C-alpha cells in the first residue's frame, strides 16, 4: 500500500485478538481509521484500550488477526517514523534536571541517526512544536517545575516534533486544566486538518463531540463505531460501562 494515497485508510485492524498470560483483553477487533481524522476510543477500565495501543505500536503480538498502519506491520511503520505515542503516564523522573526543550527534542531521535546530533531541521521542528503548544517561554525550565497541564502539553509537543503521520494519545486530558484542554483540542484539530490521523483514548465524554470525528466504543471487542451522536447514546454506553447512565 502506498502510504501517500489519501483514499486508503491509515489503520486497518482485522480480527485482532490479543492479551497477556491468562488474560484475553481483545477478541475479534475490527476497525479502520481514516486519514486526517480524529477518532475517540471510549471504554471502561479494563476494556482493552491499552492493549489495542500496544498492538498498534507493535509492542504486543496478536494472538490472531492483523494490524496494518499505512499498509505496513506496526514494527516497520515505527521504524520509518510513521507513528507517535503520547502515554497517559510518562516515565520521566521529574527530579532529574531535564528541560522542556530536551524532552521535546526526544521526539526527533528517530530522525537523527545513531549519533543523535541535532541538526537545524530538528531544532526548527522542536521550536515549532513548543510554539504550537504554548510552551516557548518554558523551554529552559525543568520538566519537574511544570504544572500537570504544562507537562502534558510537553509530551504532546514531543509527539508533534516527531512529525509522524499517526498519533496515538492515551488520556491526553487527564489531570489538565481547562486552558490546557482547550489548547490541546484546538491543536489536535489543526494537526488533523493538515493530514495527521489520531486515535485518542478518553474518559472525557462531555468533550468528545467537540473533539472527535468518530468514536469507537470498546469492551474487548468493538461494540459500536461511527459519529459521536450515533455511538454515545445511553443504551450504547450502558453496554460498554455496565450500567445505565440515564
mmCIF file of C-alpha atoms in Angstrom:
data_model
loop_
_atom_site.group_PDB
_atom_site.id
_atom_site.type_symbol
_atom_site.label_atom_id
_atom_site.label_comp_id
_atom_site.label_asym_id
_atom_site.label_seq_id
_atom_site.Cartn_x
_atom_site.Cartn_y
_atom_site.Cartn_z
ATOM 1 C CA UNK A 1 0.000 0.000 0.000
ATOM 2 C CA UNK A 2 1.244 3.474 -0.881
ATOM 3 C CA UNK A 3 1.351 5.477 2.342
ATOM 4 C CA UNK A 4 0.681 8.672 0.391
ATOM 5 C CA UNK A 5 -2.675 7.501 -1.011
ATOM 6 C CA UNK A 6 -5.266 9.721 0.707
ATOM 7 C CA UNK A 7 -8.223 7.489 -0.193
ATOM 8 C CA UNK A 8 -6.885 4.481 1.730
ATOM 9 C CA UNK A 9 -7.293 4.098 5.499
ATOM 10 C CA UNK A 10 -4.385 4.919 7.768
ATOM 11 C CA UNK A 11 -5.085 1.991 10.096
ATOM 12 C CA UNK A 12 -6.728 -1.343 9.397
ATOM 13 C CA UNK A 13 -7.256 -3.847 12.218
ATOM 14 C CA UNK A 14 -8.782 -7.183 11.248
ATOM 15 C CA UNK A 15 -9.870 -9.966 13.573
ATOM 16 C CA UNK A 16 -7.444 -8.851 16.289
ATOM 17 C CA UNK A 17 -7.300 -10.951 19.427
ATOM 18 C CA UNK A 18 -4.590 -10.126 21.940
ATOM 19 C CA UNK A 19 -3.789 -10.299 25.610
ATOM 20 C CA UNK A 20 -1.382 -11.412 28.265
ATOM 21 C CA UNK A 21 -0.732 -14.737 30.033
ATOM 22 C CA UNK A 22 -4.084 -15.851 31.398
ATOM 23 C CA UNK A 23 -5.863 -12.725 30.145
ATOM 24 C CA UNK A 24 -7.763 -12.256 26.889
ATOM 25 C CA UNK A 25 -8.001 -8.480 26.540
ATOM 26 C CA UNK A 26 -9.223 -8.173 22.944
ATOM 27 C CA UNK A 27 -11.320 -10.570 20.880
ATOM 28 C CA UNK A 28 -12.003 -10.241 17.175
ATOM 29 C CA UNK A 29 -11.484 -6.475 16.930
ATOM 30 C CA UNK A 30 -12.131 -4.939 13.520
ATOM 31 C CA UNK A 31 -11.677 -1.236 12.831
ATOM 32 C CA UNK A 32 -10.395 1.312 10.356
ATOM 33 C CA UNK A 33 -9.103 4.847 10.859
ATOM 34 C CA UNK A 34 -9.458 7.343 8.048
ATOM 35 C CA UNK A 35 -6.563 9.632 7.181
ATOM 36 C CA UNK A 36 -6.660 13.051 8.752
ATOM 37 C CA UNK A 37 -9.470 12.023 11.098
ATOM 38 C CA UNK A 38 -9.719 12.188 14.884
ATOM 39 C CA UNK A 39 -11.182 9.043 16.426
ATOM 40 C CA UNK A 40 -12.014 8.808 20.127
ATOM 41 C CA UNK A 41 -11.547 5.407 21.778
ATOM 42 C CA UNK A 42 -14.034 5.050 24.625
ATOM 43 C CA UNK A 43 -14.404 2.221 27.107
ATOM 44 C CA UNK A 44 -14.312 1.333 30.788
ATOM 45 C CA UNK A 45 -11.098 0.494 32.625
ATOM 46 C CA UNK A 46 -10.046 -2.986 31.540
ATOM 47 C CA UNK A 47 -11.894 -2.755 28.225
ATOM 48 C CA UNK A 48 -8.720 -3.323 26.184
ATOM 49 C CA UNK A 49 -7.793 0.223 25.169
ATOM 50 C CA UNK A 50 -4.194 -0.039 26.373
ATOM 51 C CA UNK A 51 -3.869 -3.463 24.781
ATOM 52 C CA UNK A 52 -5.074 -2.059 21.474
ATOM 53 C CA UNK A 53 -2.472 0.706 21.644
ATOM 54 C CA UNK A 54 0.245 -1.846 22.441
ATOM 55 C CA UNK A 55 -0.771 -3.969 19.446
ATOM 56 C CA UNK A 56 -0.851 -0.915 17.164
ATOM 57 C CA UNK A 57 2.645 0.066 18.330
ATOM 58 C CA UNK A 58 3.949 -3.439 17.677
ATOM 59 C CA UNK A 59 4.724 -3.984 21.358
ATOM 60 C CA UNK A 60 2.260 -6.874 21.740
ATOM 61 C CA UNK A 61 1.971 -9.557 19.054
ATOM 62 C CA UNK A 62 -1.576 -10.545 18.054
ATOM 63 C CA UNK A 63 -2.834 -13.975 19.008
ATOM 64 C CA UNK A 64 -4.985 -13.841 15.893
ATOM 65 C CA UNK A 65 -5.679 -11.247 13.242
ATOM 66 C CA UNK A 66 -3.567 -8.377 11.984
ATOM 67 C CA UNK A 67 -2.748 -4.691 12.392
ATOM 68 C CA UNK A 68 -1.612 -2.552 9.473
ATOM 69 C CA UNK A 69 -0.506 1.061 9.689
ATOM 70 C CA UNK A 70 -0.392 2.643 6.235
ATOM 71 C CA UNK A 71 -0.296 -0.884 4.826
ATOM 72 C CA UNK A 72 2.678 -1.950 6.929
ATOM 73 C CA UNK A 73 3.218 -4.030 10.049
ATOM 74 C CA UNK A 74 3.475 -1.825 13.183
ATOM 75 C CA UNK A 75 7.187 -2.503 13.714
ATOM 76 C CA UNK A 76 8.011 -1.414 10.174
ATOM 77 C CA UNK A 77 5.793 1.673 10.480
ATOM 78 C CA UNK A 78 7.602 2.637 13.690
ATOM 79 C CA UNK A 79 10.993 2.207 12.049
ATOM 80 C CA UNK A 80 10.019 4.642 9.326
ATOM 81 C CA UNK A 81 8.729 7.092 11.951
ATOM 82 C CA UNK A 82 5.088 6.841 10.899
ATOM 83 C CA UNK A 83 3.570 6.594 14.394
ATOM 84 C CA UNK A 84 3.992 8.529 17.651
ATOM 85 C CA UNK A 85 2.541 7.840 21.091
ATOM 86 C CA UNK A 86 1.553 10.108 23.970
ATOM 87 C CA UNK A 87 1.133 7.886 27.065
ATOM 88 C CA UNK A 88 -1.163 8.731 29.949
ATOM 89 C CA UNK A 89 1.647 8.345 32.485
ATOM 90 C CA UNK A 90 5.067 9.353 31.213
ATOM 91 C CA UNK A 91 8.030 7.517 32.715
ATOM 92 C CA UNK A 92 10.240 10.558 33.248
ATOM 93 C CA UNK A 93 11.894 11.283 36.599
ATOM 94 C CA UNK A 94 10.633 14.792 37.386
ATOM 95 C CA UNK A 95 13.530 15.288 39.808
ATOM 96 C CA UNK A 96 16.055 14.788 37.013
ATOM 97 C CA UNK A 97 17.331 18.118 35.628
ATOM 98 C CA UNK A 98 15.968 17.794 32.096
ATOM 99 C CA UNK A 99 14.409 20.797 30.383
ATOM 100 C CA UNK A 100 11.182 21.066 28.433
ATOM 101 C CA UNK A 101 13.185 21.622 25.244
ATOM 102 C CA UNK A 102 15.242 18.477 25.853
ATOM 103 C CA UNK A 103 12.105 16.393 26.385
ATOM 104 C CA UNK A 104 10.589 17.678 23.137
ATOM 105 C CA UNK A 105 13.871 17.019 21.303
ATOM 106 C CA UNK A 106 13.424 13.319 22.190
ATOM 107 C CA UNK A 107 10.739 13.280 19.511
ATOM 108 C CA UNK A 108 13.480 13.921 16.940
ATOM 109 C CA UNK A 109 15.711 10.997 17.946
ATOM 110 C CA UNK A 110 14.461 8.731 15.159
ATOM 111 C CA UNK A 111 15.363 11.452 12.644
ATOM 112 C CA UNK A 112 18.904 11.943 13.943
ATOM 113 C CA UNK A 113 20.504 8.587 13.285
ATOM 114 C CA UNK A 114 22.849 6.707 15.586
ATOM 115 C CA UNK A 115 24.850 9.668 16.914
ATOM 116 C CA UNK A 116 21.711 11.680 17.781
ATOM 117 C CA UNK A 117 23.192 15.032 16.943
ATOM 118 C CA UNK A 118 20.526 17.698 16.408
ATOM 119 C CA UNK A 119 20.573 19.460 13.058
ATOM 120 C CA UNK A 120 18.858 22.671 12.047
ATOM 121 C CA UNK A 121 15.759 20.751 10.904
ATOM 122 C CA UNK A 122 15.500 19.129 14.342
ATOM 123 C CA UNK A 123 15.855 22.429 16.169
ATOM 124 C CA UNK A 124 13.255 24.037 13.900
ATOM 125 C CA UNK A 125 10.788 21.174 14.484
ATOM 126 C CA UNK A 126 11.235 21.484 18.259
ATOM 127 C CA UNK A 127 10.805 25.267 18.191
ATOM 128 C CA UNK A 128 7.612 24.921 16.154
ATOM 129 C CA UNK A 129 6.219 22.230 18.482
ATOM 130 C CA UNK A 130 6.941 24.389 21.527
ATOM 131 C CA UNK A 131 5.256 27.390 19.912
ATOM 132 C CA UNK A 132 2.174 25.405 18.910
ATOM 133 C CA UNK A 133 1.718 24.078 22.440
ATOM 134 C CA UNK A 134 2.291 27.478 24.067
ATOM 135 C CA UNK A 135 5.495 26.368 25.763
ATOM 136 C CA UNK A 136 8.176 28.513 24.116
ATOM 137 C CA UNK A 137 8.657 30.589 27.268
ATOM 138 C CA UNK A 138 9.159 27.402 29.314
ATOM 139 C CA UNK A 139 11.728 25.778 27.018
ATOM 140 C CA UNK A 140 14.595 26.148 29.522
ATOM 141 C CA UNK A 141 12.502 25.193 32.535
ATOM 142 C CA UNK A 142 12.938 21.831 34.237
ATOM 143 C CA UNK A 143 10.129 19.373 33.477
ATOM 144 C CA UNK A 144 9.637 18.925 37.228
ATOM 145 C CA UNK A 145 8.700 22.592 37.638
ATOM 146 C CA UNK A 146 5.682 22.402 35.332
ATOM 147 C CA UNK A 147 2.020 22.049 36.221
ATOM 148 C CA UNK A 148 0.177 18.889 35.183
ATOM 149 C CA UNK A 149 -1.318 20.618 32.151
ATOM 150 C CA UNK A 150 2.017 22.077 31.048
ATOM 151 C CA UNK A 151 3.684 18.690 31.429
ATOM 152 C CA UNK A 152 1.033 17.016 29.304
ATOM 153 C CA UNK A 153 1.462 19.697 26.659
ATOM 154 C CA UNK A 154 5.206 18.986 26.700
ATOM 155 C CA UNK A 155 4.614 15.349 25.813
ATOM 156 C CA UNK A 156 2.151 16.359 23.091
ATOM 157 C CA UNK A 157 4.844 18.735 21.776
ATOM 158 C CA UNK A 158 7.312 15.843 21.711
ATOM 159 C CA UNK A 159 4.904 13.852 19.530
ATOM 160 C CA UNK A 160 4.356 16.849 17.255
ATOM 161 C CA UNK A 161 8.121 17.296 16.839
ATOM 162 C CA UNK A 162 8.336 13.684 15.696
ATOM 163 C CA UNK A 163 6.127 14.610 12.699
ATOM 164 C CA UNK A 164 4.509 11.190 12.477
ATOM 165 C CA UNK A 165 1.543 10.519 10.209
ATOM 166 C CA UNK A 166 -0.329 8.723 13.013
ATOM 167 C CA UNK A 167 -0.623 9.863 16.634
ATOM 168 C CA UNK A 168 -1.909 7.636 19.424
ATOM 169 C CA UNK A 169 -2.850 9.544 22.580
ATOM 170 C CA UNK A 170 -3.788 7.835 25.846
ATOM 171 C CA UNK A 171 -5.994 10.076 28.019
ATOM 172 C CA UNK A 172 -4.426 13.397 26.947
ATOM 173 C CA UNK A 173 -6.923 15.401 29.045
ATOM 174 C CA UNK A 174 -6.397 13.531 32.320
ATOM 175 C CA UNK A 175 -5.178 15.893 35.025
ATOM 176 C CA UNK A 176 -5.029 19.013 32.846
ATOM 177 C CA UNK A 177 -6.666 22.378 33.454
ATOM 178 C CA UNK A 178 -9.351 23.868 31.216
ATOM 179 C CA UNK A 179 -6.961 26.139 29.338
ATOM 180 C CA UNK A 180 -4.625 23.246 28.505
ATOM 181 C CA UNK A 181 -7.623 21.134 27.474
ATOM 182 C CA UNK A 182 -8.805 23.835 25.067
ATOM 183 C CA UNK A 183 -5.316 24.364 23.673
ATOM 184 C CA UNK A 184 -4.721 20.639 23.132
ATOM 185 C CA UNK A 185 -8.128 20.181 21.482
ATOM 186 C CA UNK A 186 -7.558 23.094 19.106
ATOM 187 C CA UNK A 187 -4.079 21.844 18.290
ATOM 188 C CA UNK A 188 -5.304 18.322 17.529
ATOM 189 C CA UNK A 189 -7.870 19.758 15.134
ATOM 190 C CA UNK A 190 -5.128 21.725 13.377
ATOM 191 C CA UNK A 191 -2.967 18.623 13.045
ATOM 192 C CA UNK A 192 -5.883 16.622 11.651
ATOM 193 C CA UNK A 193 -6.633 19.361 9.122
ATOM 194 C CA UNK A 194 -3.005 19.069 7.988
ATOM 195 C CA UNK A 195 -3.430 15.318 7.466
ATOM 196 C CA UNK A 196 -2.391 13.686 10.758
ATOM 197 C CA UNK A 197 -4.513 10.715 11.814
ATOM 198 C CA UNK A 198 -5.287 10.425 15.537
ATOM 199 C CA UNK A 199 -6.680 7.774 17.863
ATOM 200 C CA UNK A 200 -7.389 9.232 21.310
ATOM 201 C CA UNK A 201 -8.333 7.186 24.352
ATOM 202 C CA UNK A 202 -10.511 9.266 26.653
ATOM 203 C CA UNK A 203 -12.907 9.123 29.596
ATOM 204 C CA UNK A 204 -13.794 12.763 28.982
ATOM 205 C CA UNK A 205 -17.168 12.008 27.397
ATOM 206 C CA UNK A 206 -18.575 15.524 27.604
ATOM 207 C CA UNK A 207 -15.811 16.771 25.304
ATOM 208 C CA UNK A 208 -15.924 14.002 22.704
ATOM 209 C CA UNK A 209 -18.497 15.696 20.458
ATOM 210 C CA UNK A 210 -16.223 18.731 20.104
ATOM 211 C CA UNK A 211 -13.060 16.645 19.786
ATOM 212 C CA UNK A 212 -13.686 13.691 17.526
ATOM 213 C CA UNK A 213 -14.970 12.998 14.030
ATOM 214 C CA UNK A 214 -15.709 9.403 15.002
ATOM 215 C CA UNK A 215 -15.985 7.285 18.136
ATOM 216 C CA UNK A 216 -15.092 3.647 18.751
ATOM 217 C CA UNK A 217 -16.809 2.088 21.761
ATOM 218 C CA UNK A 218 -14.690 -0.784 23.046
ATOM 219 C CA UNK A 219 -15.233 -3.581 25.516
ATOM 220 C CA UNK A 220 -12.834 -6.368 24.487
ATOM 221 C CA UNK A 221 -14.414 -6.030 21.037
ATOM 222 C CA UNK A 222 -15.832 -3.108 19.106
ATOM 223 C CA UNK A 223 -19.383 -2.542 20.377
ATOM 224 C CA UNK A 224 -20.121 0.424 18.121
ATOM 225 C CA UNK A 225 -18.308 2.789 15.778
ATOM 226 C CA UNK A 226 -19.423 5.920 13.990
ATOM 227 C CA UNK A 227 -20.308 9.550 14.561
ATOM 228 C CA UNK A 228 -20.333 10.677 18.227
ATOM 229 C CA UNK A 229 -24.085 11.351 18.224
ATOM 230 C CA UNK A 230 -24.756 7.793 16.998
ATOM 231 C CA UNK A 231 -22.348 5.996 19.333
ATOM 232 C CA UNK A 232 -22.565 7.943 22.604
ATOM 233 C CA UNK A 233 -26.158 7.087 23.429
ATOM 234 C CA UNK A 234 -27.307 5.977 26.874
ATOM 235 C CA UNK A 235 -28.043 2.499 25.528
ATOM 236 C CA UNK A 236 -24.627 2.063 23.918
ATOM 237 C CA UNK A 237 -22.761 3.489 26.906
ATOM 238 C CA UNK A 238 -24.654 1.192 29.264
ATOM 239 C CA UNK A 239 -23.431 -1.769 27.210
ATOM 240 C CA UNK A 240 -19.848 -0.544 27.469
ATOM 241 C CA UNK A 241 -19.814 0.582 31.098
ATOM 242 C CA UNK A 242 -22.255 -1.933 32.520
ATOM 243 C CA UNK A 243 -24.798 0.486 33.997
ATOM 244 C CA UNK A 244 -27.481 2.859 32.785
ATOM 245 C CA UNK A 245 -26.311 6.457 32.600
ATOM 246 C CA UNK A 246 -29.812 7.910 32.470
#
